Structure formats: structure tokens, C-alpha cells
C-alpha atoms as one frame of an Amber mdcrd trajectory, in Angstrom:
protein
 100.818  87.439  97.479  99.115  85.900 100.394  95.572  86.211 101.572  94.749
  85.974 105.392  92.538  82.814 104.958  95.335  81.188 102.977  97.873  81.990
 105.880  95.227  80.319 108.319  94.806  77.283 106.117  98.512  76.421 106.151
  97.856  75.452 109.895  94.188  74.378 109.913  91.787  72.805 107.535  88.577
  74.823 107.093  85.278  73.404 105.888  84.437  74.621 102.264  81.322  76.216
 103.467  82.939  78.124 106.215  85.848  79.247 103.942  83.426  80.487 101.298
  81.362  82.441 103.788  84.675  83.837 105.477  86.122  84.911 101.960  82.929
  86.595 100.985  83.165  88.946 103.917  86.828  89.932 103.280  87.153  92.606
 100.675  90.360  93.275  98.693  91.138  96.894  98.224  93.952  98.335  96.072
  95.487 101.622  97.071  97.909 103.786  95.169 101.221 105.183  96.512 100.325
 108.209  98.610  96.846 107.271  99.166  95.693 107.829 102.929  92.895 106.593
 105.040  91.809 107.514 108.570  93.225 104.998 111.105  90.868 106.521 113.762
  87.754 105.583 111.694  88.680 102.491 109.674  90.767 100.457 112.353  87.762
 100.790 114.849  85.767  98.475 112.463  88.176  96.563 110.309  91.425  94.594
 110.539  93.890  95.528 107.654  96.131  92.747 106.216  98.554  93.705 103.631
  98.647  91.216 100.780 101.310  93.120  98.683 102.965  96.475  99.197 103.559
  98.506 102.350 102.094 101.094 104.594 102.924 103.236 107.555 100.790 104.620
 110.369 101.443 108.179 111.462  99.967 110.672 113.740 100.252 114.452 113.956
 101.481 116.097 117.110 102.785 119.583 117.509 102.079 120.197 113.901 104.519
 117.518 112.850 103.977 113.911 111.514 105.333 111.195 113.746 105.771 107.713
 112.173 104.278 105.102 114.541 104.621 101.817 112.652 105.316 100.211 109.162
 103.616  97.146 107.788 104.677  94.992 104.743 103.468  91.827 102.992 101.744
  89.300 105.130 101.432  91.621 108.026  98.408  93.361 109.759  98.560  97.053
 110.108  98.767  97.878 113.812  97.849 100.733 116.113  97.872 100.665 119.851
  94.599 100.995 121.711  95.403 104.234 123.599  96.340 105.890 120.235  93.202
 104.609 118.458  91.047 105.699 121.422  92.459 109.314 121.817  90.691 111.595
 119.584  93.125 114.426 120.169  95.484 112.689 117.628  94.908 112.724 113.935
  96.093 109.342 112.976  96.422 108.196 109.381  97.448 105.224 107.262  99.548
 106.132 104.327 100.409 103.503 101.618 104.137 103.718 100.521 103.633 101.990
  97.085 100.867 100.384  95.175  99.249  98.161  97.788  96.685  95.475  97.992
  94.856  95.210 101.407  92.469  92.543 102.731  89.892  94.310 104.949  88.219
  92.148 107.673  85.108  93.650 109.037  85.404  92.747 112.839  81.718  92.765
 113.792  80.616  90.686 110.722  83.422  88.190 111.189  82.346  87.868 114.847
  78.666  87.102 113.734  79.964  84.623 111.026  82.056  82.725 113.484  79.181
  82.116 115.909  77.398  80.066 113.096  80.177  77.490 112.589  82.120  74.612
 114.364  83.673  76.011 117.715  86.890  74.227 117.081  87.476  75.890 113.790
  86.221  79.214 115.039  88.688  79.102 117.952  91.522  78.454 115.591  90.665
  81.257 113.201  90.301  83.763 116.011  93.624  82.522 117.492  95.512  82.925
 114.215  94.195  86.290 113.637  94.995  87.429 117.107  98.461  85.970 116.631
  99.062  88.109 113.559  98.001  91.235 115.418 100.019  90.326 118.430 103.082
  89.762 116.385 102.886  93.427 115.223 102.113  94.689 118.674 105.240  92.775
 119.956 107.345  94.640 117.300 105.942  97.916 118.641 106.956  97.045 122.132
 110.348  96.053 120.974 110.667  99.449 119.226 109.954 101.139 122.433 112.906
  99.292 124.095 115.054 100.175 121.092 114.229 103.829 121.211 115.020 104.046
 124.865 118.306 102.135 125.010 119.971 102.031 121.569 122.292 104.588 119.894
 121.055 106.167 116.617 123.283 103.737 114.765 122.022 100.735 116.721 118.372
 101.815 116.002 119.173 102.038 112.370 120.739  98.379 112.321 117.794  97.089
 114.152 115.346  98.672 111.676 117.221  97.446 108.613 117.396  93.873 110.109
 113.642  93.962 110.896 112.642  95.498 107.515 115.465  94.717 104.918 113.843
  96.615 102.100 112.588  99.596 104.033 115.196 102.038 102.458 113.636 101.216
  99.156 110.053 101.876 100.202 110.020 104.593 102.839 111.873 108.042 102.594
 114.527 109.237 105.226 111.925 111.706 106.676 109.639 108.833 107.510 112.407
 106.619 108.731 114.005 109.232 110.931 110.617 109.982 112.565 110.149 106.255
 113.214 113.573 106.019 114.895 113.394 109.256 116.725 116.488 110.679 115.090
 117.306 113.479 112.664 117.667 113.148 108.879 121.141 114.480 109.215 122.023
 111.823 111.770 120.673 109.224 109.230 122.862 110.750 106.434 125.835 110.396
 108.683 125.126 106.864 109.575 124.617 105.715 105.954 127.877 107.395 104.951
 129.865 105.908 107.822 130.621 109.256 109.328 128.375 108.853 112.385 130.294
 108.960 115.682 127.522 108.977 118.280 127.768 107.312 121.720 125.356 104.520
 122.835 123.031 105.512 125.689 123.525 104.059 129.040 121.613 100.687 129.461
């Protein structure tokens, strides 16, 4: 189990005073399997870092759930700005198993950082942004995968990216994430899929 500050400390030494003040602002919240929170409300004011467990972000469109992203240990839960800004979507974070989350209040952290050494501040901000950008990079890669890969290639990409996802998410959620049907996933897993790769 990793705390976001511990991740930062592997690359930069923090003063005891700054670390103590930083930790005091970060709350650790446990969630049960199936618990949900509003991404639209909560992610406007907090960063969510998964210390243990897993979660998915989904939105509802056309009366159906669409899985937007997954997040696992040592990752931030991510959501694109357009989706976060668009009030027409009902966007939700669902926890797939018992999960411990470190919640980082954005505004309070910004105020805290202004009180301490600029070098340390810059590094902390940089590392937190890098964590978020890593997740955003995966979202961009997923767009490319959805546009150019066959269903089987999408599945293989997902399993390579998330080796334990089949143990933690159900097939409906995975099918939605990959943009394929559950029936197609069943055929892929049974070795009966005979789809053709899209033109690249």
C-alpha cells in the first residue's frame, strides 16, 4: 500500500514540517465494493489516489452506462476536462472492491504550497501532475486502440495494461470500456473469435 506522499519522497526529500502539514490535509477514505461517488462534484475539488483496491469511472448516455476509465493501486482516478465540465452527463466513480483512497483537496494544497520552499513546492506539484498525466496518457492511448484495433487486439491491449482486470471488473464493464459486446468478449476468451482487424 502506497501513500501519494511516499511516492513523492522516493524522488525528493521533504522537510519534516512540510511533510507533516501535507499529510494532515490528505484524508484516507475507505470504500466498500459497489460504493459510488459523484465524479462531477468530487473531482472538481479533489484528486483521488488509490492506495489499495480499484475503481472505474463511468457516465450515462442514452440510458446506458459507459465505462470511461479504470484505476488501480498507486494510480490517480482520472477524468477528462470536457467530461468533467459537461453537466449533461451523469458521471460516477464506482469502487470495484474494498478500496482505500487518499483524497487531496486541491485548493488547500495550493494554499499550503505557497507557504514553503519553492524548490520543494515545484517538485511536489510536478510529481502530482506527472501522476495525473500518466493516466491521461493512457486515456489517449485507449482512443487510438478503440479506433484502430480489432476486438481481440483491444482485449489483449487491456489485459497487458491491467493484468488482473478480469478478476476485478465484470464483463459488462470491460465490454463497455473496449467498445465491444459481451458476446464478442466471450468468443475472444473461448478462442472462437474470428473478427477482422480494422484498416489502419
